[in-house]
Coordinates of N, CA and C and ligand atoms in Angstrom, one line a residue:
X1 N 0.9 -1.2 0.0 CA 0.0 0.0 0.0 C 0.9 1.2 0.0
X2 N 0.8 1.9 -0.9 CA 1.9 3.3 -1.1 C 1.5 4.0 -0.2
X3 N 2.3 4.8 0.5 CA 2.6 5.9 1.9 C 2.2 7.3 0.7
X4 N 1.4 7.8 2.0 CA 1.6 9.6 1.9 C 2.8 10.4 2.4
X5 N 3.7 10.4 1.4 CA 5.0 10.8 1.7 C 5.2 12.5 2.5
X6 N 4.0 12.7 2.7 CA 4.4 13.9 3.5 C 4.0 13.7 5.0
X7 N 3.7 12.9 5.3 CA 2.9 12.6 7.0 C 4.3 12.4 7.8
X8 N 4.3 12.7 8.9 CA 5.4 12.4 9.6 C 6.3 11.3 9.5
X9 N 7.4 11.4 10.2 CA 8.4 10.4 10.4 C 8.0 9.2 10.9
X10 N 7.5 7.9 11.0 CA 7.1 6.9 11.8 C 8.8 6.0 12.3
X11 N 9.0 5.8 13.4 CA 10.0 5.5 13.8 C 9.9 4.1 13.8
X12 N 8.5 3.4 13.6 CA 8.5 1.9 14.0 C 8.5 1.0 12.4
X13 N 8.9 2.3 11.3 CA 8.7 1.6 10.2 C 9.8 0.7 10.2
X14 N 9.8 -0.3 9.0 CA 10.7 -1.5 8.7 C 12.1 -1.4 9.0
X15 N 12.0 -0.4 8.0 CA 13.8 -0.3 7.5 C 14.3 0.6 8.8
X16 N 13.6 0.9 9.8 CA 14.0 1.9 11.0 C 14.9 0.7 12.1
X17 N 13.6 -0.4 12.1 CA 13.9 -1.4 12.4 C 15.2 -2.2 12.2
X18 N 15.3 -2.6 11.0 CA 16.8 -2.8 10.6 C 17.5 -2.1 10.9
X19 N 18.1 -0.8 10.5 CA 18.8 0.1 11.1 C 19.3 -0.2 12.5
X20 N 18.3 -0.3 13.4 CA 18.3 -0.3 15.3 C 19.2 -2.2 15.0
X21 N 18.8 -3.1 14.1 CA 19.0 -4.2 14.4 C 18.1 -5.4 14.8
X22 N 17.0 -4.8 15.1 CA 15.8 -5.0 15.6 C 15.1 -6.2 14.8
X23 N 15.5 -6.3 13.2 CA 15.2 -7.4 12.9 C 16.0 -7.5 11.6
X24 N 16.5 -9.0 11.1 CA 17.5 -9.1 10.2 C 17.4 -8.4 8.8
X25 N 18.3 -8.6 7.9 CA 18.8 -8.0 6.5 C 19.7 -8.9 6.3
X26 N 20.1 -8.7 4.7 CA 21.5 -9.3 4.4 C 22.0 -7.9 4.0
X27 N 22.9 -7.4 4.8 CA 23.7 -6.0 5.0 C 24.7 -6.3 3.9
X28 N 25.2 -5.5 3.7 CA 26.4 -5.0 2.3 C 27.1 -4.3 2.3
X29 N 26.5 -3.1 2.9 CA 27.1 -1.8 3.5 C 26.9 -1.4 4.3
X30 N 27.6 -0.8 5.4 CA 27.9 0.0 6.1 C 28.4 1.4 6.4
X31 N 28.7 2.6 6.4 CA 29.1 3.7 7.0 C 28.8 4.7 8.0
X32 N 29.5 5.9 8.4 CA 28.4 6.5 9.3 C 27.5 7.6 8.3
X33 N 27.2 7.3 7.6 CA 25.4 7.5 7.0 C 24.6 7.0 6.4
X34 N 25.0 5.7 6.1 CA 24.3 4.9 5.6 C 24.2 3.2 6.0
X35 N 23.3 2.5 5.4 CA 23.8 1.2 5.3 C 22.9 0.2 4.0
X36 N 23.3 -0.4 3.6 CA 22.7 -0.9 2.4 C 22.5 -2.6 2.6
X37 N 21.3 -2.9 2.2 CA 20.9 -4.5 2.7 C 19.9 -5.5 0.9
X38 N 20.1 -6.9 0.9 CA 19.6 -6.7 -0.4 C 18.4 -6.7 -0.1
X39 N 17.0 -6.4 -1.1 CA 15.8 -6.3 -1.4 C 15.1 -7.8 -1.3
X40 N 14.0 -7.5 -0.5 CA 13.9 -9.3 0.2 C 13.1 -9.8 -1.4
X41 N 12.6 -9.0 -1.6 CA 11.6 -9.6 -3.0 C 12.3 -8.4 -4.5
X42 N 13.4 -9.0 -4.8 CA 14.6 -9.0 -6.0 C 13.6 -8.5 -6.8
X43 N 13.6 -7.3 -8.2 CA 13.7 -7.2 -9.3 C 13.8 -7.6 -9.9
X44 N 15.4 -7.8 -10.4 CA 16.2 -7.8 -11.4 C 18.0 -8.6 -10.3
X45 N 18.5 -9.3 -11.2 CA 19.1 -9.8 -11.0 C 20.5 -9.7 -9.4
X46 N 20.6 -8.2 -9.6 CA 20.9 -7.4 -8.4 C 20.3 -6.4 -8.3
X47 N 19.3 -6.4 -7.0 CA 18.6 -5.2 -5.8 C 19.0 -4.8 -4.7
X48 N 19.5 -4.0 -4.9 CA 19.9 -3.7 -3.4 C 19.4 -2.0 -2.7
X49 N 19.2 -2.4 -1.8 CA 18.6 -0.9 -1.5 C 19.9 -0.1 -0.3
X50 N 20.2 1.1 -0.7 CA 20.5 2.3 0.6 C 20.0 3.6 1.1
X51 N 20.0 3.1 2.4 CA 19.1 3.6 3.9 C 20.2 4.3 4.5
X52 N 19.6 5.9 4.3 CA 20.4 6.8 4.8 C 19.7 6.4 6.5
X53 N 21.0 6.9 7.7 CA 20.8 6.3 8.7 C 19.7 7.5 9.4
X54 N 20.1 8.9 9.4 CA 18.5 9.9 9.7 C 17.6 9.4 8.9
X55 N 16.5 10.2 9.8 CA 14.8 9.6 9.9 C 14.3 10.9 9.0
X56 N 14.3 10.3 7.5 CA 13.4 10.9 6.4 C 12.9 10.1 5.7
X57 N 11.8 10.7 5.7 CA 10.5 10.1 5.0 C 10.9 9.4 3.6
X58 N 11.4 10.4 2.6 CA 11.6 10.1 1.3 C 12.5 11.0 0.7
X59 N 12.2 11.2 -0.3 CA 13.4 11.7 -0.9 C 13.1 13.2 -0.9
X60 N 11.7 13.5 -0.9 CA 11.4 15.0 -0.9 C 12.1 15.5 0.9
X61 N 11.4 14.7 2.0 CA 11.8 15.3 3.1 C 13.7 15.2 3.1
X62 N 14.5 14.4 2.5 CA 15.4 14.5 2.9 C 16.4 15.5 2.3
X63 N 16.1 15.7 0.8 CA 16.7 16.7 -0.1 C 15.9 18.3 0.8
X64 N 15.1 18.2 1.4 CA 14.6 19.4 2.0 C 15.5 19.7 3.5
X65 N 15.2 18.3 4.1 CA 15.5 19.0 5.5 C 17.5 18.1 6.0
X66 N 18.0 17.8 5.2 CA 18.5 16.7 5.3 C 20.1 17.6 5.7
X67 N 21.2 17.7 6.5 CA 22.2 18.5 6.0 C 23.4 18.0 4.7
X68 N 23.9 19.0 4.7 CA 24.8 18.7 3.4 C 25.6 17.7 3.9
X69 N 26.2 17.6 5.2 CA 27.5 16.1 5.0 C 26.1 15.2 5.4
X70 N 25.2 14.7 5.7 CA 24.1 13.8 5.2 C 23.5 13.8 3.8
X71 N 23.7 14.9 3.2 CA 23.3 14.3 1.7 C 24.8 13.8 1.0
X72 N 25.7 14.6 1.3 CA 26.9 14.3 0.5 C 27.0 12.6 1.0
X73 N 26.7 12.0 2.6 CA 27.5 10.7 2.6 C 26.7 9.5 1.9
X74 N 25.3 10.7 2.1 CA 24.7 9.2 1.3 C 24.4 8.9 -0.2
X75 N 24.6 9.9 -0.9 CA 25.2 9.8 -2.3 C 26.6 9.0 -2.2
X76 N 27.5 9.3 -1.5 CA 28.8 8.5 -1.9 C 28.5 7.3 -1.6
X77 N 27.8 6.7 -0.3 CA 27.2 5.5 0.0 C 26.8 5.1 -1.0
X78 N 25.7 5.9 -2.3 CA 25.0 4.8 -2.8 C 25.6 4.1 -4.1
X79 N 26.8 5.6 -3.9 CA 28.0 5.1 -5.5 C 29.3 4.3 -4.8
X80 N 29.4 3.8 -3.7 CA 30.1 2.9 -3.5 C 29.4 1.6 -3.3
X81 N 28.5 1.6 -2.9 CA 27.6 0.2 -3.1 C 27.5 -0.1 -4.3
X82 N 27.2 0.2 -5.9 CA 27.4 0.0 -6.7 C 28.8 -0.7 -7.3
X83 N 29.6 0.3 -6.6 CA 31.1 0.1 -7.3 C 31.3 -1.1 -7.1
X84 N 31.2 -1.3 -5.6 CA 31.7 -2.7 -5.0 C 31.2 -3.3 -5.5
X85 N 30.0 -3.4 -6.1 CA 29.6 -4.7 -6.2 C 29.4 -4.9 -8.2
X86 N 30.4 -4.2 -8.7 CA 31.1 -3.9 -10.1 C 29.9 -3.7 -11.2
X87 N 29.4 -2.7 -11.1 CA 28.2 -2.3 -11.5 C 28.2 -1.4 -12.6
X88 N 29.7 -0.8 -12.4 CA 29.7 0.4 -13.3 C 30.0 0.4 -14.4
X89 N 30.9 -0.8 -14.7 CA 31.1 -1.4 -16.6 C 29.7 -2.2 -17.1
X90 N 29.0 -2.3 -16.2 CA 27.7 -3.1 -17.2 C 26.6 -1.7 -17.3
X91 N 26.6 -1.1 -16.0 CA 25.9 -0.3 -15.9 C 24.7 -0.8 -14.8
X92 N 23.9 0.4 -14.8 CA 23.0 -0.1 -13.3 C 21.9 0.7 -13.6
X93 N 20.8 0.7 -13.0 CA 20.3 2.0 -12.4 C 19.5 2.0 -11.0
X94 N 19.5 3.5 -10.8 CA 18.7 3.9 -9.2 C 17.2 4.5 -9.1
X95 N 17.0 4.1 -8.4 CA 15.4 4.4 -8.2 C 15.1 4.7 -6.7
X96 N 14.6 5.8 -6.9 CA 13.5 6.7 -5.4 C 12.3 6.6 -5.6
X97 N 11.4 5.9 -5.1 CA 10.1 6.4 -4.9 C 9.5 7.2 -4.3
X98 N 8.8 7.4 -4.9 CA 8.3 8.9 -3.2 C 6.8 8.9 -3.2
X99 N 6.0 8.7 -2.3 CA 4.8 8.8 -2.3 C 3.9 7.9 -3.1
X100 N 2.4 7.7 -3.1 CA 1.4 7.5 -3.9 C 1.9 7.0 -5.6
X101 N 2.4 8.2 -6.2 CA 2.1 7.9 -7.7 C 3.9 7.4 -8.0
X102 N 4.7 7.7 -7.2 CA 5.8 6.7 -6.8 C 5.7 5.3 -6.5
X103 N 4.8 4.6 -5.9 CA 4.6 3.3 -5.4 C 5.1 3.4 -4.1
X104 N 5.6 4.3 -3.1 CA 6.5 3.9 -2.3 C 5.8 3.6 -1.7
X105 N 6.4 2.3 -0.2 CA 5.1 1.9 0.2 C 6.3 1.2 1.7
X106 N 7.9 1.6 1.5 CA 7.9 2.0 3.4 C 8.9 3.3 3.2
X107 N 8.0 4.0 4.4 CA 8.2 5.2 4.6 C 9.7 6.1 5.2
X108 N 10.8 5.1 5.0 CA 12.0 5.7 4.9 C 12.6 5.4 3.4
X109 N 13.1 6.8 3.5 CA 14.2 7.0 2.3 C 14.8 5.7 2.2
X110 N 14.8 5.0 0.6 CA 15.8 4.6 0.0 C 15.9 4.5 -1.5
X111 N 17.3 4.4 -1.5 CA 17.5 4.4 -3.5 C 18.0 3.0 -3.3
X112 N 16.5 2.5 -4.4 CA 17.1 1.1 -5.3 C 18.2 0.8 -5.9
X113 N 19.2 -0.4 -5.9 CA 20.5 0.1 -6.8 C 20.1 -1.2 -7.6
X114 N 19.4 -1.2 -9.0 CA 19.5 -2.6 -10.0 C 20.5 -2.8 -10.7
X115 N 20.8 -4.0 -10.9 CA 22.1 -4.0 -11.9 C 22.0 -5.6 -12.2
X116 N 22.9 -6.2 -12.6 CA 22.7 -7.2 -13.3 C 22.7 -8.4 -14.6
X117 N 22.3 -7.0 -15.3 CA 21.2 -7.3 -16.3 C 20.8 -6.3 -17.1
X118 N 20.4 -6.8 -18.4 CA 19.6 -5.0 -19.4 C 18.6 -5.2 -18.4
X119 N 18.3 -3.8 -19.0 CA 17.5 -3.2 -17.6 C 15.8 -3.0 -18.2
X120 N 16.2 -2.7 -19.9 CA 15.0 -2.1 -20.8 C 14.6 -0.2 -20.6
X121 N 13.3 -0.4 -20.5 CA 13.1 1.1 -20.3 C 12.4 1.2 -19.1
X122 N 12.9 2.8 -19.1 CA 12.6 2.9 -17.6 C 11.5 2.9 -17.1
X123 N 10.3 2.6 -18.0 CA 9.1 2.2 -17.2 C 8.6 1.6 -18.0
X124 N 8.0 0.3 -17.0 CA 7.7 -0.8 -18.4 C 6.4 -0.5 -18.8
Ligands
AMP1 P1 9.3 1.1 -2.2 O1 8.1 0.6 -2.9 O2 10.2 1.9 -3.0 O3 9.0 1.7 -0.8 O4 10.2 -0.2 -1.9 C1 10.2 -1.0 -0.7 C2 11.1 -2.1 -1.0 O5 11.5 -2.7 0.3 C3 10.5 -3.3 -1.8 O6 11.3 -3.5 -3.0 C4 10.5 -4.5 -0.8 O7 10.7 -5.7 -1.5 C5 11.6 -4.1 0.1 N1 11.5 -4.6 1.5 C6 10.4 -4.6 2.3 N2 10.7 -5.2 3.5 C7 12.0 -5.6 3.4 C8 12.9 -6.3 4.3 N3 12.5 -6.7 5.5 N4 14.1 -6.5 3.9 C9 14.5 -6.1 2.6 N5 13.7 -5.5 1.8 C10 12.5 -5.2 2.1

């Protein structure tokens, strides 16, 4: 069920959960702003998602309220998750959802990282 991406922070969502440790992931990455775990129900051949470690909603609340060394770590987070896991000679792509007409449907920030595989177009 897709989130109203503007309603408050909910602290007991999923990925908040992981973060605390609260309940498992297969982790990948690590840093102090991020951490990245794979996608329990796969896309495409590699899914992996990164979860900036502050409590934003999506991508609108975090590009708004988010500070600059929190946006800068978690962009470099989401381009070293990639790297590592050698993405960048076949190619990849990222995806945010945000809200309703997004599909997003838990209410913390994260960017999809697919890779894999042709990917086709970007919306099927
Ligand atoms: P979105 O629709 O952008 O909010 O995507 C949420 C993603 O989280 C989906 O691709 C789900 O498969 C994934 N997901 C939900 N619960 C878990 C979980 N416990 N561990 C890993 N991925 C999850």
């Amino acid at each position: 069920m897709p989130i109203d991406a503007t309603r408050p922070y909910d602290s007991d969502n999923i990925f908040a959960r992981i973060l605390r440790g609260e309940i498992p992931a297969t982790r990948v990455y690590e840093d102090d702003w991020a951490i990245a775990f794979e996608d329990i129900n796969p896309q495409a051949e590699i899914h992996t998602l990164v979860v900036p470690k502050g409590e934003y909603v999506s991508w609108d609340d975090f590009s708004a309220k988010a500070s600059d060394a929190e946006i800068a770590g978690f962009v470099r987070a989401v381009g070293t998750v990639a790297r590592e896991k050698g993405l960048v000679e076949p190619g990849y792509r990222l995806l945010a959802n945000v809200g309703a007409h997004g599909g997003q449907e838990v209410p913390h920030l994260h960017v999809h990282i697919f890779g894999g595989q042709p990917l086709g177009r970007m919306i099927a």
